[in-house]
mmCIF file of C-alpha atoms in Angstrom:
data_model
loop_
_atom_site.group_PDB
_atom_site.id
_atom_site.type_symbol
_atom_site.label_atom_id
_atom_site.label_comp_id
_atom_site.label_asym_id
_atom_site.label_seq_id
_atom_site.Cartn_x
_atom_site.Cartn_y
_atom_site.Cartn_z
ATOM 1 C CA MET A 26 -48.125 57.727 181.967
ATOM 2 C CA LEU A 27 -47.605 55.035 183.847
ATOM 3 C CA SER A 28 -49.890 54.013 187.038
ATOM 4 C CA ALA A 29 -49.013 52.114 189.978
ATOM 5 C CA LYS A 30 -50.095 49.085 189.031
ATOM 6 C CA HIS A 31 -48.019 48.923 185.871
ATOM 7 C CA ILE A 32 -44.934 50.334 188.233
ATOM 8 C CA SER A 33 -45.641 47.470 190.851
ATOM 9 C CA THR A 34 -45.791 44.637 188.104
ATOM 10 C CA VAL A 35 -42.500 46.005 186.541
ATOM 11 C CA LYS A 36 -41.112 46.028 189.972
ATOM 12 C CA SER A 37 -41.835 42.558 190.561
ATOM 13 C CA THR A 38 -40.324 41.151 187.441
ATOM 14 C CA ILE A 39 -36.679 42.278 188.458
ATOM 15 C CA PRO A 40 -35.863 38.613 190.425
ATOM 16 C CA LEU A 41 -36.797 37.504 187.248
ATOM 17 C CA LEU A 42 -34.476 39.932 184.975
ATOM 18 C CA GLU A 43 -32.108 39.048 187.333
ATOM 19 C CA SER A 44 -31.790 35.226 187.599
ATOM 20 C CA ALA A 45 -32.127 35.143 183.460
ATOM 21 C CA GLY A 46 -29.523 37.680 183.172
ATOM 22 C CA THR A 47 -27.530 38.306 179.502
ATOM 23 C CA ALA A 48 -29.517 35.303 178.670
ATOM 24 C CA ILE A 49 -32.601 37.715 177.929
ATOM 25 C CA THR A 50 -30.942 40.072 175.734
ATOM 26 C CA GLU A 51 -28.692 37.419 173.609
ATOM 27 C CA HIS A 52 -32.226 35.873 172.881
ATOM 28 C CA PHE A 53 -33.589 39.734 172.073
ATOM 29 C CA TYR A 54 -30.659 40.358 169.683
ATOM 30 C CA LYS A 55 -31.078 36.533 168.045
ATOM 31 C CA ARG A 56 -35.036 37.259 167.462
ATOM 32 C CA MET A 57 -34.966 40.979 166.163
ATOM 33 C CA PHE A 58 -31.805 39.898 163.457
ATOM 34 C CA LYS A 59 -33.735 37.347 162.516
ATOM 35 C CA HIS A 60 -37.085 38.630 161.902
ATOM 36 C CA ASN A 61 -35.294 42.390 160.819
ATOM 37 C CA PRO A 62 -32.161 41.391 159.546
ATOM 38 C CA GLU A 63 -32.040 44.848 157.653
ATOM 39 C CA LEU A 64 -31.012 46.075 161.432
ATOM 40 C CA LYS A 65 -27.516 44.362 160.739
ATOM 41 C CA HIS A 66 -26.920 48.037 158.437
ATOM 42 C CA ILE A 67 -26.933 49.790 161.820
ATOM 43 C CA PHE A 68 -26.025 47.663 164.778
ATOM 44 C CA ASN A 69 -22.441 47.215 165.435
ATOM 45 C CA LEU A 70 -22.223 43.517 164.923
ATOM 46 C CA SER A 71 -18.942 43.277 166.628
ATOM 47 C CA HIS A 72 -20.504 43.994 170.199
ATOM 48 C CA GLN A 73 -22.832 40.904 169.814
ATOM 49 C CA HIS A 74 -20.100 38.484 168.837
ATOM 50 C CA SER A 75 -18.038 39.918 172.043
ATOM 51 C CA GLY A 76 -21.024 40.080 174.173
ATOM 52 C CA GLY A 77 -20.855 43.298 175.045
ATOM 53 C CA GLN A 78 -23.710 44.672 173.641
ATOM 54 C CA PRO A 79 -26.158 41.975 175.633
ATOM 55 C CA ALA A 80 -24.610 42.863 178.453
ATOM 56 C CA ALA A 81 -25.065 46.125 177.965
ATOM 57 C CA LEU A 82 -28.852 46.521 176.921
ATOM 58 C CA PHE A 83 -29.381 43.910 180.173
ATOM 59 C CA ASN A 84 -27.515 45.943 182.533
ATOM 60 C CA ALA A 85 -29.968 49.204 180.969
ATOM 61 C CA VAL A 86 -33.049 47.036 180.995
ATOM 62 C CA ALA A 87 -32.149 45.870 184.644
ATOM 63 C CA ALA A 88 -31.650 49.852 185.588
ATOM 64 C CA TYR A 89 -34.611 51.033 184.014
ATOM 65 C CA ALA A 90 -36.934 48.319 186.113
ATOM 66 C CA LYS A 91 -35.444 49.273 188.971
ATOM 67 C CA ASN A 92 -35.993 52.972 188.832
ATOM 68 C CA ILE A 93 -38.947 53.031 186.730
ATOM 69 C CA ASP A 94 -40.854 55.108 189.768
ATOM 70 C CA ASN A 95 -37.615 57.506 189.987
ATOM 71 C CA LEU A 96 -37.026 58.287 186.006
ATOM 72 C CA GLY A 97 -34.500 61.330 187.051
ATOM 73 C CA ALA A 98 -31.708 58.960 188.565
ATOM 74 C CA LEU A 99 -31.340 57.418 184.529
ATOM 75 C CA SER A 100 -30.463 60.991 183.319
ATOM 76 C CA GLY A 101 -27.534 60.283 182.701
ATOM 77 C CA ALA A 102 -27.595 56.768 181.003
ATOM 78 C CA VAL A 103 -30.560 58.381 178.715
ATOM 79 C CA GLU A 104 -27.974 61.310 177.509
ATOM 80 C CA ARG A 105 -25.265 58.727 176.714
ATOM 81 C CA ILE A 106 -27.671 56.551 174.795
ATOM 82 C CA ALA A 107 -29.487 59.372 172.878
ATOM 83 C CA HIS A 108 -25.863 60.731 171.643
ATOM 84 C CA LYS A 109 -24.926 57.452 170.553
ATOM 85 C CA HIS A 110 -28.282 56.289 169.038
ATOM 86 C CA THR A 111 -27.748 59.828 166.759
ATOM 87 C CA SER A 112 -24.677 58.635 165.323
ATOM 88 C CA PHE A 113 -26.231 55.456 164.343
ATOM 89 C CA ASN A 114 -29.082 57.460 162.738
ATOM 90 C CA ILE A 115 -31.917 55.992 165.001
ATOM 91 C CA GLN A 116 -35.222 56.816 164.241
ATOM 92 C CA PRO A 117 -38.313 56.888 165.704
ATOM 93 C CA GLU A 118 -39.656 53.918 163.617
ATOM 94 C CA HIS A 119 -37.189 51.978 164.941
ATOM 95 C CA TYR A 120 -38.341 52.174 168.334
ATOM 96 C CA PRO A 121 -41.940 49.718 167.775
ATOM 97 C CA ILE A 122 -39.405 46.946 166.398
ATOM 98 C CA VAL A 123 -37.361 46.894 169.310
ATOM 99 C CA GLY A 124 -40.487 47.157 171.974
ATOM 100 C CA HIS A 125 -41.994 44.363 169.871
ATOM 101 C CA HIS A 126 -39.144 41.702 169.956
ATOM 102 C CA LEU A 127 -38.619 42.831 174.155
ATOM 103 C CA LEU A 128 -41.957 41.767 174.631
ATOM 104 C CA GLU A 129 -41.944 38.435 172.518
ATOM 105 C CA THR A 130 -38.511 37.601 174.272
ATOM 106 C CA LEU A 131 -40.373 37.802 177.522
ATOM 107 C CA ARG A 132 -42.920 35.912 176.495
ATOM 108 C CA GLU A 133 -40.970 32.961 174.770
ATOM 109 C CA LEU A 134 -38.228 32.752 178.137
ATOM 110 C CA ALA A 135 -40.994 33.141 180.577
ATOM 111 C CA PRO A 136 -44.046 32.344 179.040
ATOM 112 C CA ASP A 137 -45.496 31.640 182.740
ATOM 113 C CA ALA A 138 -44.166 34.873 184.538
ATOM 114 C CA PHE A 139 -45.621 36.571 181.396
ATOM 115 C CA THR A 140 -49.353 36.907 182.292
ATOM 116 C CA PRO A 141 -51.385 39.718 180.576
ATOM 117 C CA ASP A 142 -50.687 42.096 183.328
ATOM 118 C CA VAL A 143 -47.126 41.738 182.878
ATOM 119 C CA GLU A 144 -47.266 42.231 179.313
ATOM 120 C CA GLU A 145 -49.588 45.395 179.717
ATOM 121 C CA ALA A 146 -46.962 46.703 182.136
ATOM 122 C CA TRP A 147 -44.061 46.316 180.170
ATOM 123 C CA ALA A 148 -45.496 47.743 177.094
ATOM 124 C CA ALA A 149 -46.822 50.811 178.639
ATOM 125 C CA ALA A 150 -42.631 50.954 180.333
ATOM 126 C CA TYR A 151 -41.478 50.606 177.067
ATOM 127 C CA GLY A 152 -43.555 53.101 175.865
ATOM 128 C CA VAL A 153 -42.393 55.895 177.607
ATOM 129 C CA LEU A 154 -39.159 55.391 177.941
ATOM 130 C CA ALA A 155 -39.478 54.886 174.193
ATOM 131 C CA GLY A 156 -40.743 58.268 174.264
ATOM 132 C CA ILE A 157 -37.916 59.738 176.160
ATOM 133 C CA PHE A 158 -35.505 58.793 173.695
ATOM 134 C CA ILE A 159 -37.861 59.652 170.491
ATOM 135 C CA ASP A 160 -38.013 63.299 172.235
ATOM 136 C CA ARG A 161 -34.166 63.654 173.315
ATOM 137 C CA GLU A 162 -32.816 62.478 170.367
ATOM 138 C CA ALA A 163 -34.928 64.957 168.222
ATOM 139 C CA THR A 164 -33.974 67.267 170.087
ATOM 140 C CA LEU A 165 -30.393 66.637 169.176
ATOM 141 C CA TYR A 166 -31.584 66.010 165.424
ATOM 142 C CA HIS A 167 -32.773 69.349 165.182
ATOM 143 C CA ARG A 168 -29.695 70.920 166.958
ATOM 144 C CA ASN A 169 -27.206 69.320 164.461
ATOM 145 C CA GLU A 170 -29.371 70.034 161.526
ATOM 146 C CA ASN A 171 -29.952 73.856 162.035
ATOM 147 C CA ALA A 172 -26.414 74.540 163.812
ATOM 148 C CA VAL A 173 -23.857 76.535 161.647
ATOM 149 C CA GLY A 174 -22.539 73.973 159.277
ATOM 150 C CA GLY A 175 -25.182 71.198 160.670
ATOM 151 C CA TRP A 176 -26.490 68.286 158.665
ATOM 152 C CA LYS A 177 -29.230 65.657 158.878
ATOM 153 C CA GLY A 178 -28.804 61.801 158.496
ATOM 154 C CA ALA A 179 -25.479 60.799 156.788
ATOM 155 C CA ARG A 180 -23.384 63.324 154.960
ATOM 156 C CA GLN A 181 -20.231 62.722 152.528
ATOM 157 C CA PHE A 182 -17.066 63.196 153.425
ATOM 158 C CA GLU A 183 -13.800 62.785 151.524
ATOM 159 C CA VAL A 184 -10.404 61.348 153.181
ATOM 160 C CA ILE A 185 -8.382 64.113 152.510
ATOM 161 C CA ALA A 186 -5.180 63.117 154.924
ATOM 162 C CA LYS A 187 -4.079 59.609 155.889
ATOM 163 C CA THR A 188 -1.328 60.060 158.905
ATOM 164 C CA LYS A 189 -0.118 57.125 160.516
ATOM 165 C CA GLU A 190 0.558 57.871 164.496
ATOM 166 C CA SER A 191 1.926 55.196 165.763
ATOM 167 C CA GLU A 192 2.344 51.340 164.775
ATOM 168 C CA LEU A 193 -1.285 50.896 165.398
ATOM 169 C CA VAL A 194 -3.089 54.267 164.948
ATOM 170 C CA THR A 195 -3.725 56.060 161.767
ATOM 171 C CA SER A 196 -5.470 59.300 161.644
ATOM 172 C CA PHE A 197 -7.679 59.851 158.948
ATOM 173 C CA THR A 198 -8.376 63.859 158.154
ATOM 174 C CA LEU A 199 -12.179 64.287 156.543
ATOM 175 C CA ALA A 200 -13.463 67.132 154.635
ATOM 176 C CA PRO A 201 -17.135 67.480 153.274
ATOM 177 C CA ILE A 202 -17.269 67.152 149.445
ATOM 178 C CA ASP A 203 -19.492 69.899 149.122
ATOM 179 C CA GLN A 204 -16.732 72.326 150.810
ATOM 180 C CA GLN A 205 -19.666 73.963 153.243
ATOM 181 C CA ALA A 206 -18.870 74.187 156.569
ATOM 182 C CA VAL A 207 -19.078 72.297 159.340
ATOM 183 C CA ILE A 208 -20.661 71.753 162.962
ATOM 184 C CA ASP A 209 -18.408 72.077 165.693
ATOM 185 C CA PHE A 210 -17.953 69.904 168.300
ATOM 186 C CA GLU A 211 -17.206 69.666 171.906
ATOM 187 C CA ALA A 212 -13.472 68.091 172.886
ATOM 188 C CA GLY A 213 -14.326 64.818 173.478
ATOM 189 C CA GLN A 214 -16.500 63.738 171.465
ATOM 190 C CA TYR A 215 -16.900 61.224 168.175
ATOM 191 C CA LEU A 216 -17.942 60.681 164.914
ATOM 192 C CA GLY A 217 -20.091 58.134 163.466
ATOM 193 C CA VAL A 218 -18.767 56.958 160.193
ATOM 194 C CA SER A 219 -20.410 54.774 157.754
ATOM 195 C CA VAL A 220 -18.678 52.311 155.515
ATOM 196 C CA ALA A 221 -19.189 49.085 153.075
ATOM 197 C CA PRO A 222 -15.940 46.880 153.857
ATOM 198 C CA ILE A 223 -14.818 44.660 151.201
ATOM 199 C CA ASN A 224 -16.583 41.127 151.539
ATOM 200 C CA HIS A 225 -19.232 42.223 154.089
ATOM 201 C CA ASP A 226 -22.807 41.791 153.691
ATOM 202 C CA TYR A 227 -23.477 44.854 155.586
ATOM 203 C CA GLN A 228 -23.182 48.603 155.951
ATOM 204 C CA GLU A 229 -20.985 48.978 159.146
ATOM 205 C CA ILE A 230 -21.624 52.072 161.496
ATOM 206 C CA ARG A 231 -18.909 53.103 164.203
ATOM 207 C CA GLN A 232 -17.792 55.540 166.506
ATOM 208 C CA TYR A 233 -14.322 57.190 166.531
ATOM 209 C CA SER A 234 -13.107 59.954 168.895
ATOM 210 C CA LEU A 235 -12.530 63.195 167.019
ATOM 211 C CA SER A 236 -8.711 63.887 168.015
ATOM 212 C CA ASP A 237 -8.230 67.140 166.957
ATOM 213 C CA LYS A 238 -9.754 70.474 168.101
ATOM 214 C CA PRO A 239 -12.959 72.093 166.061
ATOM 215 C CA ASN A 240 -11.818 74.234 162.734
ATOM 216 C CA GLY A 241 -15.234 74.259 161.115
ATOM 217 C CA LYS A 242 -13.969 72.928 157.916
ATOM 218 C CA GLN A 243 -12.746 69.409 158.473
ATOM 219 C CA TYR A 244 -12.419 66.340 160.959
ATOM 220 C CA ARG A 245 -9.991 63.661 162.264
ATOM 221 C CA ILE A 246 -10.424 60.775 163.537
ATOM 222 C CA SER A 247 -7.672 58.335 164.647
ATOM 223 C CA VAL A 248 -8.712 54.565 164.847
ATOM 224 C CA LYS A 249 -6.523 51.740 165.698
ATOM 225 C CA LYS A 250 -5.847 48.388 163.755
ATOM 226 C CA GLU A 251 -7.676 46.193 165.487
ATOM 227 C CA ALA A 252 -6.739 42.122 165.458
ATOM 228 C CA LEU A 253 -8.317 41.034 162.535
ATOM 229 C CA GLY A 254 -11.020 38.980 162.939
ATOM 230 C CA VAL A 255 -15.266 40.116 163.773
ATOM 231 C CA PRO A 256 -14.209 43.157 166.191
ATOM 232 C CA GLY A 257 -11.272 44.152 163.589
ATOM 233 C CA VAL A 258 -13.620 44.283 160.154
ATOM 234 C CA VAL A 259 -14.179 48.382 159.903
ATOM 235 C CA SER A 260 -10.697 49.036 161.873
ATOM 236 C CA ASN A 261 -8.628 46.718 158.822
ATOM 237 C CA TYR A 262 -10.743 48.341 156.114
ATOM 238 C CA LEU A 263 -10.614 51.604 157.377
ATOM 239 C CA HIS A 264 -6.487 51.148 157.969
ATOM 240 C CA ASP A 265 -5.546 48.418 154.816
ATOM 241 C CA HIS A 266 -8.013 50.242 152.100
ATOM 242 C CA VAL A 267 -9.630 53.497 152.880
ATOM 243 C CA ASN A 268 -6.851 56.154 150.960
ATOM 244 C CA ILE A 269 -6.621 59.844 150.388
ATOM 245 C CA GLY A 270 -9.590 60.707 147.678
ATOM 246 C CA ASP A 271 -11.982 57.670 148.762
ATOM 247 C CA LYS A 272 -15.368 58.697 150.211
ATOM 248 C CA ILE A 273 -17.061 57.844 154.179
ATOM 249 C CA ASP A 274 -20.239 58.681 155.068
ATOM 250 C CA VAL A 275 -20.179 60.770 158.401
ATOM 251 C CA TYR A 276 -22.963 61.606 161.120
ATOM 252 C CA PRO A 277 -22.777 64.811 162.946
ATOM 253 C CA PRO A 278 -20.323 64.845 166.179
ATOM 254 C CA ALA A 279 -22.178 63.410 169.158
ATOM 255 C CA GLY A 280 -21.291 62.132 172.638
ATOM 256 C CA ASP A 281 -22.184 63.187 176.677
ATOM 257 C CA PHE A 282 -18.234 63.204 177.190
ATOM 258 C CA HIS A 283 -16.355 66.166 176.466
ATOM 259 C CA TYR A 284 -14.315 68.878 178.270
ATOM 260 C CA GLU A 285 -16.284 70.762 180.575
ATOM 261 C CA GLU A 286 -15.326 74.684 180.838
ATOM 262 C CA ARG A 287 -14.193 75.412 183.894
ATOM 263 C CA GLU A 288 -11.512 77.700 185.820
ATOM 264 C CA ALA A 289 -9.588 74.364 187.105
ATOM 265 C CA PRO A 290 -6.745 72.725 186.259
ATOM 266 C CA VAL A 291 -7.155 69.797 183.653
ATOM 267 C CA VAL A 292 -5.707 66.036 184.037
ATOM 268 C CA LEU A 293 -5.608 64.192 180.770
ATOM 269 C CA ILE A 294 -5.143 60.352 181.648
ATOM 270 C CA SER A 295 -5.395 57.686 178.954
ATOM 271 C CA ALA A 296 -3.980 54.423 177.688
ATOM 272 C CA GLY A 297 -3.870 52.969 174.561
ATOM 273 C CA VAL A 298 -5.854 54.468 171.842
ATOM 274 C CA GLY A 299 -8.136 55.970 174.789
ATOM 275 C CA VAL A 300 -5.397 59.167 174.047
ATOM 276 C CA THR A 301 -7.725 60.250 171.231
ATOM 277 C CA PRO A 302 -10.368 62.680 172.873
ATOM 278 C CA MET A 303 -7.339 63.374 175.602
ATOM 279 C CA GLN A 304 -5.724 64.774 172.113
ATOM 280 C CA SER A 305 -8.890 66.669 171.192
ATOM 281 C CA MET A 306 -9.063 68.174 174.828
ATOM 282 C CA LEU A 307 -5.106 69.179 174.649
ATOM 283 C CA GLU A 308 -5.233 70.657 171.322
ATOM 284 C CA MET A 309 -7.971 72.890 171.680
ATOM 285 C CA LEU A 310 -6.735 73.610 175.385
ATOM 286 C CA ALA A 311 -3.825 74.939 173.728
ATOM 287 C CA SER A 312 -5.790 76.772 170.887
ATOM 288 C CA LYS A 313 -7.283 79.245 173.634
ATOM 289 C CA SER A 314 -3.849 79.496 175.453
ATOM 290 C CA PHE A 315 -5.667 77.660 178.593
ATOM 291 C CA ALA A 316 -3.264 79.319 181.949
ATOM 292 C CA LYS A 317 -4.368 76.643 184.484
ATOM 293 C CA PRO A 318 -1.935 73.707 184.731
ATOM 294 C CA VAL A 319 -2.788 70.613 182.503
ATOM 295 C CA PHE A 320 -1.197 66.976 183.108
ATOM 296 C CA TYR A 321 -0.862 64.689 180.243
ATOM 297 C CA LEU A 322 -0.244 61.068 181.661
ATOM 298 C CA HIS A 323 -0.688 58.235 179.480
ATOM 299 C CA GLY A 324 -0.012 54.620 179.150
ATOM 300 C CA CYS A 325 1.563 52.233 176.275
ATOM 301 C CA GLU A 326 2.574 49.224 175.754
ATOM 302 C CA SER A 327 5.947 50.375 173.999
ATOM 303 C CA VAL A 328 7.426 53.693 172.335
ATOM 304 C CA GLU A 329 6.389 52.333 168.875
ATOM 305 C CA GLN A 330 2.541 52.068 170.110
ATOM 306 C CA HIS A 331 2.729 56.306 171.204
ATOM 307 C CA SER A 332 0.704 58.078 169.782
ATOM 308 C CA PHE A 333 0.435 62.266 169.289
ATOM 309 C CA ASN A 334 3.989 62.011 171.585
ATOM 310 C CA ARG A 335 6.110 64.589 169.281
ATOM 311 C CA ARG A 336 2.741 66.820 169.476
ATOM 312 C CA VAL A 337 2.117 67.074 173.084
ATOM 313 C CA GLU A 338 5.777 67.989 173.478
ATOM 314 C CA GLN A 339 4.988 70.830 170.848
ATOM 315 C CA LEU A 340 1.887 71.680 172.560
ATOM 316 C CA GLY A 341 3.576 71.704 175.515
ATOM 317 C CA LEU A 342 5.179 74.644 175.086
ATOM 318 C CA GLN A 343 2.029 77.073 174.792
ATOM 319 C CA LEU A 344 0.584 75.425 177.576
ATOM 320 C CA ASN A 345 1.220 74.942 181.841
ATOM 321 C CA LEU A 346 2.166 71.251 180.925
ATOM 322 C CA GLN A 347 3.282 68.362 182.890
ATOM 323 C CA HIS A 348 3.567 64.908 181.101
ATOM 324 C CA HIS A 349 4.099 61.771 181.862
ATOM 325 C CA THR A 350 4.243 58.695 179.795
ATOM 326 C CA TRP A 351 4.353 54.529 181.225
ATOM 327 C CA TYR A 352 5.423 51.845 179.101
ATOM 328 C CA ARG A 353 5.422 48.462 179.490
ATOM 329 C CA ASP A 354 8.151 47.770 177.253
ATOM 330 C CA ILE A 355 10.783 50.204 178.246
ATOM 331 C CA ALA A 356 12.862 49.143 174.702
ATOM 332 C CA ASN A 357 13.957 51.674 172.470
ATOM 333 C CA VAL A 358 13.082 54.812 174.967
ATOM 334 C CA ASP A 359 15.017 58.095 174.571
ATOM 335 C CA GLU A 360 15.564 58.230 178.667
ATOM 336 C CA ALA A 361 17.931 61.036 178.314
ATOM 337 C CA VAL A 362 15.100 63.565 176.671
ATOM 338 C CA ASN A 363 12.366 62.933 179.122
ATOM 339 C CA ALA A 364 14.030 61.212 181.963
ATOM 340 C CA ALA A 365 11.367 62.764 184.961
ATOM 341 C CA ASN A 366 8.737 62.239 182.589
ATOM 342 C CA ILE A 367 9.081 58.469 181.175
ATOM 343 C CA HIS A 368 8.435 55.245 183.566
ATOM 344 C CA GLN A 369 7.963 51.712 183.198
ATOM 345 C CA GLY A 370 4.960 49.607 184.387
ATOM 346 C CA PHE A 371 1.639 50.095 185.596
ATOM 347 C CA MET A 372 0.744 54.104 186.103
ATOM 348 C CA ASN A 373 1.169 54.767 189.351
ATOM 349 C CA LEU A 374 -0.547 58.163 190.314
ATOM 350 C CA ALA A 375 0.652 58.373 193.908
ATOM 351 C CA ALA A 376 4.233 59.283 192.405
ATOM 352 C CA LEU A 377 2.451 62.538 191.767
ATOM 353 C CA LYS A 378 0.372 63.256 194.368
ATOM 354 C CA ASP A 379 2.607 66.389 195.383
ATOM 355 C CA SER A 380 1.917 68.149 192.045
ATOM 356 C CA LEU A 381 -1.751 66.874 191.251
ATOM 357 C CA PRO A 382 -4.229 69.276 191.758
ATOM 358 C CA LEU A 383 -6.402 66.520 194.116
ATOM 359 C CA THR A 384 -8.858 69.254 195.896
ATOM 360 C CA ASP A 385 -9.710 71.741 192.503
ATOM 361 C CA GLY A 386 -8.621 69.241 189.807
ATOM 362 C CA ASP A 387 -10.848 68.503 186.802
ATOM 363 C CA TYR A 388 -10.158 64.657 185.675
ATOM 364 C CA TYR A 389 -10.550 62.872 182.217
ATOM 365 C CA LEU A 390 -10.051 59.179 181.628
ATOM 366 C CA CYS A 391 -10.254 56.899 178.513
ATOM 367 C CA GLY A 392 -8.829 53.640 178.227
ATOM 368 C CA PRO A 393 -9.602 50.267 178.645
ATOM 369 C CA VAL A 394 -12.589 49.507 181.249
ATOM 370 C CA ALA A 395 -9.717 47.819 183.353
ATOM 371 C CA PHE A 396 -7.479 50.640 183.395
ATOM 372 C CA MET A 397 -10.034 53.317 184.173
ATOM 373 C CA GLN A 398 -10.769 51.165 187.360
ATOM 374 C CA PHE A 399 -6.901 51.024 188.285
ATOM 375 C CA ALA A 400 -6.981 55.021 187.599
ATOM 376 C CA LYS A 401 -9.954 56.026 189.268
ATOM 377 C CA GLN A 402 -9.092 53.297 192.443
ATOM 378 C CA GLN A 403 -6.144 55.365 192.771
ATOM 379 C CA LEU A 404 -7.629 58.847 192.509
ATOM 380 C CA LEU A 405 -10.297 58.064 195.143
ATOM 381 C CA GLU A 406 -7.447 56.925 197.154
ATOM 382 C CA LEU A 407 -5.579 59.841 197.027
ATOM 383 C CA GLY A 408 -8.814 62.510 197.556
ATOM 384 C CA VAL A 409 -10.187 63.361 194.585
ATOM 385 C CA SER A 410 -14.124 63.677 194.723
ATOM 386 C CA ASP A 411 -16.020 61.272 192.566
ATOM 387 C CA ALA A 412 -17.866 63.913 190.991
ATOM 388 C CA ARG A 413 -14.308 65.434 189.332
ATOM 389 C CA ILE A 414 -13.595 62.219 187.595
ATOM 390 C CA HIS A 415 -14.951 61.810 184.206
ATOM 391 C CA TYR A 416 -14.627 58.651 181.854
ATOM 392 C CA GLU A 417 -15.562 57.382 178.261
ATOM 393 C CA VAL A 418 -15.812 53.752 177.665
ATOM 394 C CA PHE A 419 -15.248 52.307 174.115
ATOM 395 C CA GLY A 420 -18.330 50.443 172.917
ATOM 396 C CA PRO A 421 -21.413 49.626 174.690
ATOM 397 C CA HIS A 422 -21.113 51.385 178.007
ATOM 398 C CA SER A 423 -19.886 50.026 181.778
ATOM 399 C CA ASP A 424 -20.049 51.885 184.779
ATOM 400 C CA LEU A 425 -16.412 51.502 186.576
#
C-alpha cells in the first residue's frame, strides 16, 4: 500500500523523468544486461537496437508516475503487458532484478535528486506495480496450464507444414510432439516461439500472430522475412533454416488484441504482414457462418507481396464479404478479375463511406504504426467512434 507521501514524492519526480527521457531506460537496459546477461535469453534484443523497447518502457514508467494515484487508468496497459510477459515466460523472480536496476539507474543518472525519500517512494511504487503484474500473470499462467490442451512453460512443437504465402511471408504449421490437444485461442492473438539461431549467442523469443482459426490440434503462424540484420535474425532463421520435421519451443497463445464477439458488422483493416491476425479473424468468422457484413481492407506493396489473397476469395463464398486491396505498385495485377476491388496508392476509406458500417461496425487495425495512425484518423473523420477501433502493434506498444 502506497502512502500519501510515497505518491506525492513519485509525482514530484515527473519533471525529472520527462527531462531525462529515454536516456533513463537506455541506461537501465545496458546496466541490466551487463550485470544479468542471462536475461538476454528472454528480452528481444532487436528492440534494443531499434530503440523501440527503451521508448516503450520510458512511456510506461512515465504513465505509471502520472497515474500512481489512479491505477485504474492503467488497466489496459497492464493487461497488454501481462499477456506479452507470459509469452516470454517472465517469472516472479525476474521482478526484483528489474527493480534493482531501475533504482540504481535513477541513482546513477540523478544522484543529487535521488534522496532517501525518493528511493523509498520509488521502491514502494515499483513493489506495488510488480505485485500487480505478478498477480495478473499468475492468473494467466494458471488458466493456460489448466485449460483443455493447456500447458505451462515451453512445450515442444514440430513443424508439419511450411507454406510460402507471398514474396516475403511464409506460414509454419506447428503440432505438439506429444500429439495431445492444444489450447484454443482468440482470433487475433499471437504465439511465443523460442529458437536458437545459428551462430547466435542467445536463445531468441519472438511473438508471431496466429493466422488460422483455432482447431484444438495445431497452430499456424505466418512470418515476414525481414531485412537481414539484428531485427531480422529470427525471421531469417525461420525462413532459411527451419523446415518440416524441425522442433520449436512454444509458449501458450497470448494477447489482449482479439476479435470480440458481437452481433455487429466487422471491418478488418491491415497493411503488410499486419494481415496475419486479420486472416485468423476471417477464418474464424467463416467457420461460424457469421451472418453480418464483413469488410476486408488490405494495403501492400504489390501483388507479389499480397498474402492470402486467393484464400480471401474462397472465404468470401462463405460470408457476406466485401474486400478491397490497395497496391503501391499495380504492375502484374489482373484488374479484369476484380476491377472494383483493386486500387492504387494509399488506402482511401472515404471512397467506401457509403458502404462501411460507420455507426455500428467494429474496426480492427493491424500494420505499421504510421499506417494505423493514417487509417484511424480517416475512420474518426468519417464519424466512427474511437471505442469501436481496436488495434495491434507488432513489437513494443505505441499509442495511435
